[in-house]
Structure formats: C-alpha cells, structure tokens
Amino acid sequence: AQSVAQPEDQVNVAEGNPLTVKCTYSVSGNPYLFWYVQYPNRGLQFLLKYITGDNLVKGSYGFEAEFNKSQTSFHLKKPSALVSDSALYFCAVRDDPRGSTLGRLYFGRGTQLTVWP
Amino acid sequence: DAEITQSPRHKITETGRQVTLACHQTWNHNNMFWYRQDLGHGLRLIHYSYGVQDTNKGEVSDGYSVSRSNTEDLPLTLESAASSQTSVYFCASSRTTDMNTEAFFGQGTRLTVV
C-alpha cells in the first residue's frame, strides 16, 4: 500500500533562513508526489508536484522540492523563509491511476511550519 | 471562476442525529473525495467517487455514507452522529483521467458532536 511519512510534527525557522520540510514515501510503481499547504481555517492548496523528469521541482510562492528516488524522499524547500510561510504542510502520494484505486491521494500527517521574525 | 464549496462551515449536532454535509464543485470534475482532518492523523479518506452513481469506501468509512446523483455534488451523511466524528471535514475534487492532476479542496466544515 502507498504511504507517506512526515517525520517532523513541527519545524521552526527564522525569517530569511532556508527551510526544509521532510517527506518520505512508499509506493509500488512510479511515485506521483505532491505538496499542499493549509493556512489557518482554510482548505488545502496545491503547491507543487513531481510526476517525472527533473528531480528539482519548482512550485508556488518560491517553494521547491527535491525528488530522491534512492532515498524515497520528496523534501520541500525554500531558500529564504517568510513569516507568511507559517502554515501546515502536507506531503501526498498518488496511486498509479492505472491501478484499481485509480489515483487516490494518500496524505502524511502534516508538518506545522513556524517562521519567526 | 470554478470553485468547490462546502456547507455549512460550522455545525454543532447531538449524538445520534443524522447530519449531512454538502459539497458542490463547478469544475465538472469526475473525481470527488471526502476527508476528515484530526490532530495527529492528518487527512484520512472517508469516501470517494469517480463519477455519477459511483461511490467507494475509504480508510475510515464506518458511520458515513455518500451518494453521487450528479457530477457537481457529493453530500456526506453521518447516519447517527457520534462524538468520535467531531472533526474538520474537507471535500476535494480532481479530473479523472490525468495522472498529473492535483486535487482542489473546499474550505472545510467543522463538525462538533455533543
């Protein structure tokens, strides 16, 4: 079965510093990987995705993620954090759409990112 | 603009009552999903649908049901509300055949069962 692990419940970083939010995955077949962000009292918003191609994926709001097949990781990164980046971040993996579950998303537990001024 | 809306945004109900949460999307997406979000568990899939008249159980489907009579709506019903169903519920939709497609989420419904 597909699964996603986010090993850190919380990440704290000072504004202007680089940030990393970790994600590892387990899939059968090719991974389809996503990052979503949730601001307080809002639904999840799509940030970026890896389907195939370059291992470094660029997304919204200056975020990027690095796909590492050998380490089965898809860490979210940003070179310079902003206070407004403070939110809950979810990593997700999608089933192979050709399989029986037709592309369901499996989410990690989420990582609360706090960026202090 | 196309969107996905949930109603109500907040709901307080009593144990044992039947409750229905609405989800409506205007993207004409075939795929629709219901998740619940709880501290320490992240998002867990309750039910999902890949088209009209299609419904499937997710990982935490007990006590919940859905129906899909048209493309736009996937209402979630709690047959007999329990305190364990106090949670924030999110509806999502995505296109059906494109494996690259991300999901779009509603703003959530906060349900309290007392």
Short mmCIF file of C-alpha atoms in Angstrom, two decimals:
data_model
loop_
_atom_site.label_atom_id
_atom_site.label_comp_id
_atom_site.label_asym_id
_atom_site.label_seq_id
_atom_site.Cartn_x
_atom_site.Cartn_y
_atom_site.Cartn_z
CA ALA A 1 0.00 0.00 0.00
CA GLN A 2 1.08 3.56 -0.60
CA SER A 3 2.15 5.65 2.36
CA VAL A 4 3.77 8.92 3.20
CA ALA A 5 5.73 9.86 6.29
CA GLN A 6 6.46 13.34 7.55
CA PRO A 7 8.89 12.74 10.40
CA GLU A 8 8.60 16.19 11.95
CA ASP A 9 5.42 17.48 13.50
CA GLN A 10 6.89 20.97 13.74
CA VAL A 11 9.61 22.93 12.02
CA ASN A 12 10.72 26.30 13.33
CA VAL A 13 12.94 28.64 11.35
CA ALA A 14 13.92 32.29 11.45
CA GLU A 15 12.80 34.59 8.67
CA GLY A 16 15.38 34.79 5.93
CA ASN A 17 16.84 31.38 6.68
CA PRO A 18 16.39 28.38 4.40
CA LEU A 19 13.71 25.90 5.33
CA THR A 20 13.22 22.19 4.72
CA VAL A 21 10.12 20.14 5.42
CA LYS A 22 10.81 16.44 5.11
CA CYS A 23 8.76 13.75 3.42
CA THR A 24 9.46 10.11 2.64
CA TYR A 25 7.20 7.80 0.72
CA SER A 26 6.49 4.19 -0.02
CA VAL A 27 4.81 3.21 -3.27
CA SER A 28 4.52 0.30 -5.60
CA GLY A 29 5.32 1.54 -9.05
CA ASN A 30 6.15 5.07 -10.11
CA PRO A 31 5.54 7.75 -7.50
CA TYR A 32 3.35 10.75 -8.13
CA LEU A 33 4.17 13.18 -5.35
CA PHE A 34 2.52 16.38 -4.20
CA TRP A 35 2.90 19.10 -1.60
CA TYR A 36 -0.08 21.00 -0.24
CA VAL A 37 -0.24 23.91 2.20
CA GLN A 38 -3.02 24.73 4.65
CA TYR A 39 -3.38 28.17 6.16
CA PRO A 40 -5.49 28.58 9.31
CA ASN A 41 -9.19 27.95 8.76
CA ARG A 42 -8.66 27.25 5.08
CA GLY A 43 -8.69 24.22 2.83
CA LEU A 44 -5.56 22.71 1.37
CA GLN A 45 -3.89 24.49 -1.53
CA PHE A 46 -1.69 22.82 -4.10
CA LEU A 47 1.98 23.86 -4.02
CA LEU A 48 3.84 21.60 -6.41
CA LYS A 49 4.09 18.10 -7.81
CA TYR A 50 6.57 15.59 -9.13
CA ILE A 51 5.44 13.26 -11.87
CA THR A 52 8.55 12.64 -13.95
CA GLY A 53 11.58 14.50 -15.26
CA ASP A 54 13.85 16.83 -13.31
CA ASN A 55 14.37 15.88 -9.70
CA LEU A 56 14.07 19.51 -8.58
CA VAL A 57 10.52 20.75 -8.92
CA LYS A 58 9.58 24.39 -8.57
CA GLY A 59 6.20 25.47 -7.29
CA SER A 60 4.17 28.34 -5.94
CA TYR A 61 5.38 31.05 -3.53
CA GLY A 62 9.06 30.28 -4.14
CA PHE A 63 8.89 26.72 -2.88
CA GLU A 64 10.69 23.83 -4.49
CA ALA A 65 11.01 20.15 -3.76
CA GLU A 66 13.72 17.64 -4.44
CA PHE A 67 12.82 14.13 -5.50
CA ASN A 68 15.33 11.48 -4.47
CA LYS A 69 14.45 8.04 -5.71
CA SER A 70 17.19 6.18 -3.87
CA GLN A 71 16.17 7.70 -0.55
CA THR A 72 12.45 7.66 -1.41
CA SER A 73 12.21 11.25 -0.30
CA PHE A 74 10.50 14.39 -1.54
CA HIS A 75 11.60 17.20 0.76
CA LEU A 76 10.07 20.65 0.46
CA LYS A 77 12.50 23.55 0.47
CA LYS A 78 12.67 27.31 0.26
CA PRO A 79 15.90 29.32 0.16
CA SER A 80 14.63 32.18 2.30
CA ALA A 81 11.65 31.74 4.63
CA LEU A 82 8.98 34.38 5.19
CA VAL A 83 6.76 34.83 8.24
CA SER A 84 3.81 34.42 5.87
CA ASP A 85 5.03 30.89 5.05
CA SER A 86 3.88 29.79 8.51
CA ALA A 87 1.26 27.12 7.87
CA LEU A 88 0.59 23.38 7.92
CA TYR A 89 2.27 21.47 5.10
CA PHE A 90 1.16 18.12 3.77
CA CYS A 91 3.03 15.72 1.55
CA ALA A 92 0.92 13.35 -0.53
CA VAL A 93 1.50 10.43 -2.86
CA ARG A 94 -0.90 9.37 -5.54
CA ASP A 95 -1.68 5.85 -6.60
CA ASP A 96 -0.93 4.83 -10.14
CA PRO A 97 -4.12 5.83 -11.97
CA ARG A 98 -3.92 2.60 -13.96
CA GLY A 99 -4.42 0.62 -10.76
CA SER A 100 -7.60 -0.42 -9.03
CA THR A 101 -7.83 2.69 -6.84
CA LEU A 102 -7.46 4.99 -9.83
CA GLY A 103 -5.20 7.64 -8.45
CA ARG A 104 -6.19 8.19 -4.83
CA LEU A 105 -4.14 10.62 -2.79
CA TYR A 106 -2.51 9.45 0.45
CA PHE A 107 -1.50 12.22 2.82
CA GLY A 108 1.12 12.46 5.50
CA ARG A 109 0.19 13.72 8.96
CA GLY A 110 1.34 17.22 8.22
CA THR A 111 4.18 19.42 9.46
CA GLN A 112 3.50 22.73 11.16
CA LEU A 113 5.98 25.30 9.89
CA THR A 114 6.55 28.37 12.03
CA VAL A 115 8.71 31.18 10.75
CA TRP A 116 9.53 33.78 13.37
CA PRO A 117 10.55 37.37 12.58
CA ASP B 1 -14.30 31.19 -11.58
CA ALA B 2 -14.74 27.50 -10.94
CA GLU B 3 -14.70 26.52 -7.31
CA ILE B 4 -15.57 23.94 -4.70
CA THR B 5 -17.79 24.95 -1.81
CA GLN B 6 -18.78 23.23 1.39
CA SER B 7 -21.73 23.95 3.64
CA PRO B 8 -22.22 24.55 6.41
CA ARG B 9 -18.84 25.89 7.54
CA HIS B 10 -19.64 25.07 11.14
CA LYS B 11 -22.14 22.63 12.61
CA ILE B 12 -22.99 21.51 16.12
CA THR B 13 -25.20 18.46 16.43
CA GLU B 14 -26.29 15.99 19.07
CA THR B 15 -25.23 12.39 19.36
CA GLY B 16 -27.47 10.10 17.39
CA ARG B 17 -28.73 12.67 14.91
CA GLN B 18 -28.33 12.31 11.18
CA VAL B 19 -26.19 15.03 9.64
CA THR B 20 -25.48 15.83 6.00
CA LEU B 21 -22.55 17.93 4.85
CA ALA B 22 -22.78 19.41 1.39
CA CYS B 23 -20.04 19.65 -1.24
CA HIS B 24 -20.53 21.34 -4.60
CA GLN B 25 -17.93 21.84 -7.33
CA THR B 26 -18.23 23.74 -10.58
CA TRP B 27 -15.18 22.32 -12.40
CA ASN B 28 -17.13 19.43 -13.84
CA HIS B 29 -14.60 17.07 -12.25
CA ASN B 30 -15.46 13.40 -12.20
CA ASN B 31 -13.44 12.61 -9.06
CA MET B 32 -14.69 13.79 -5.68
CA PHE B 33 -13.41 12.93 -2.22
CA TRP B 34 -14.27 13.41 1.44
CA TYR B 35 -11.55 13.59 4.07
CA ARG B 36 -11.54 14.19 7.77
CA GLN B 37 -8.71 16.02 9.47
CA ASP B 38 -7.77 15.23 13.03
CA LEU B 39 -4.77 16.21 15.10
CA GLY B 40 -2.09 13.57 14.86
CA HIS B 41 -3.74 11.83 11.93
CA GLY B 42 -3.53 14.33 9.11
CA LEU B 43 -6.14 13.75 6.41
CA ARG B 44 -7.90 10.44 6.21
CA LEU B 45 -10.08 9.41 3.31
CA ILE B 46 -13.72 8.69 4.15
CA HIS B 47 -15.39 8.08 0.79
CA TYR B 48 -14.71 8.88 -2.82
CA SER B 49 -16.45 8.86 -6.17
CA TYR B 50 -15.15 8.61 -9.71
CA GLY B 51 -18.37 9.61 -11.38
CA VAL B 52 -22.14 9.71 -11.20
CA GLN B 53 -23.57 6.70 -9.36
CA ASP B 54 -20.08 5.59 -8.34
CA THR B 55 -19.09 5.58 -4.65
CA ASN B 56 -16.25 3.85 -2.82
CA LYS B 57 -15.21 3.42 0.77
CA GLY B 58 -12.04 4.98 2.04
CA GLU B 59 -10.00 4.08 5.09
CA VAL B 60 -12.42 5.48 7.69
CA SER B 61 -15.84 4.95 6.14
CA ASP B 62 -17.72 3.42 9.09
CA GLY B 63 -20.67 5.59 10.10
CA TYR B 64 -20.59 7.63 6.90
CA SER B 65 -22.28 7.38 3.53
CA VAL B 66 -22.23 9.31 0.27
CA SER B 67 -24.31 9.44 -2.88
CA ARG B 68 -23.47 10.83 -6.31
CA SER B 69 -26.55 11.69 -8.32
CA ASN B 70 -24.84 14.34 -10.46
CA THR B 71 -21.34 15.48 -11.32
CA GLU B 72 -21.35 18.60 -9.15
CA ASP B 73 -22.37 17.27 -5.73
CA LEU B 74 -21.14 14.67 -3.25
CA PRO B 75 -23.02 15.03 0.04
CA LEU B 76 -21.61 13.25 3.08
CA THR B 77 -24.09 11.80 5.56
CA LEU B 78 -23.41 10.77 9.12
CA GLU B 79 -26.12 8.25 9.77
CA SER B 80 -26.07 8.56 13.57
CA ALA B 81 -23.57 11.12 14.74
CA ALA B 82 -21.07 10.07 17.40
CA SER B 83 -18.63 12.14 19.44
CA SER B 84 -15.77 10.37 17.65
CA GLN B 85 -16.95 12.06 14.47
CA THR B 86 -16.17 15.51 15.81
CA SER B 87 -13.66 16.70 13.25
CA VAL B 88 -12.96 19.03 10.36
CA TYR B 89 -14.24 17.64 7.08
CA PHE B 90 -12.80 18.51 3.69
CA CYS B 91 -14.23 17.83 0.30
CA ALA B 92 -11.95 17.70 -2.74
CA SER B 93 -12.23 17.15 -6.46
CA SER B 94 -9.90 16.34 -9.34
CA ARG B 95 -10.07 15.41 -13.00
CA THR B 96 -10.39 11.71 -13.64
CA THR B 97 -8.03 10.69 -16.38
CA ASP B 98 -5.00 12.96 -15.99
CA MET B 99 -2.44 11.39 -13.66
CA ASN B 100 -0.74 14.74 -13.25
CA THR B 101 -3.76 16.37 -11.77
CA GLU B 102 -3.76 17.88 -8.34
CA ALA B 103 -6.84 17.99 -6.13
CA PHE B 104 -8.79 21.12 -5.25
CA PHE B 105 -10.11 21.42 -1.74
CA GLY B 106 -13.06 23.15 -0.16
CA GLN B 107 -12.62 25.35 2.90
CA GLY B 108 -13.81 22.69 5.28
CA THR B 109 -16.71 22.04 7.64
CA ARG B 110 -16.04 21.99 11.35
CA LEU B 111 -18.44 19.49 12.91
CA THR B 112 -18.93 19.15 16.65
CA VAL B 113 -20.99 16.28 18.03
CA VAL B 114 -22.14 16.86 21.61
#
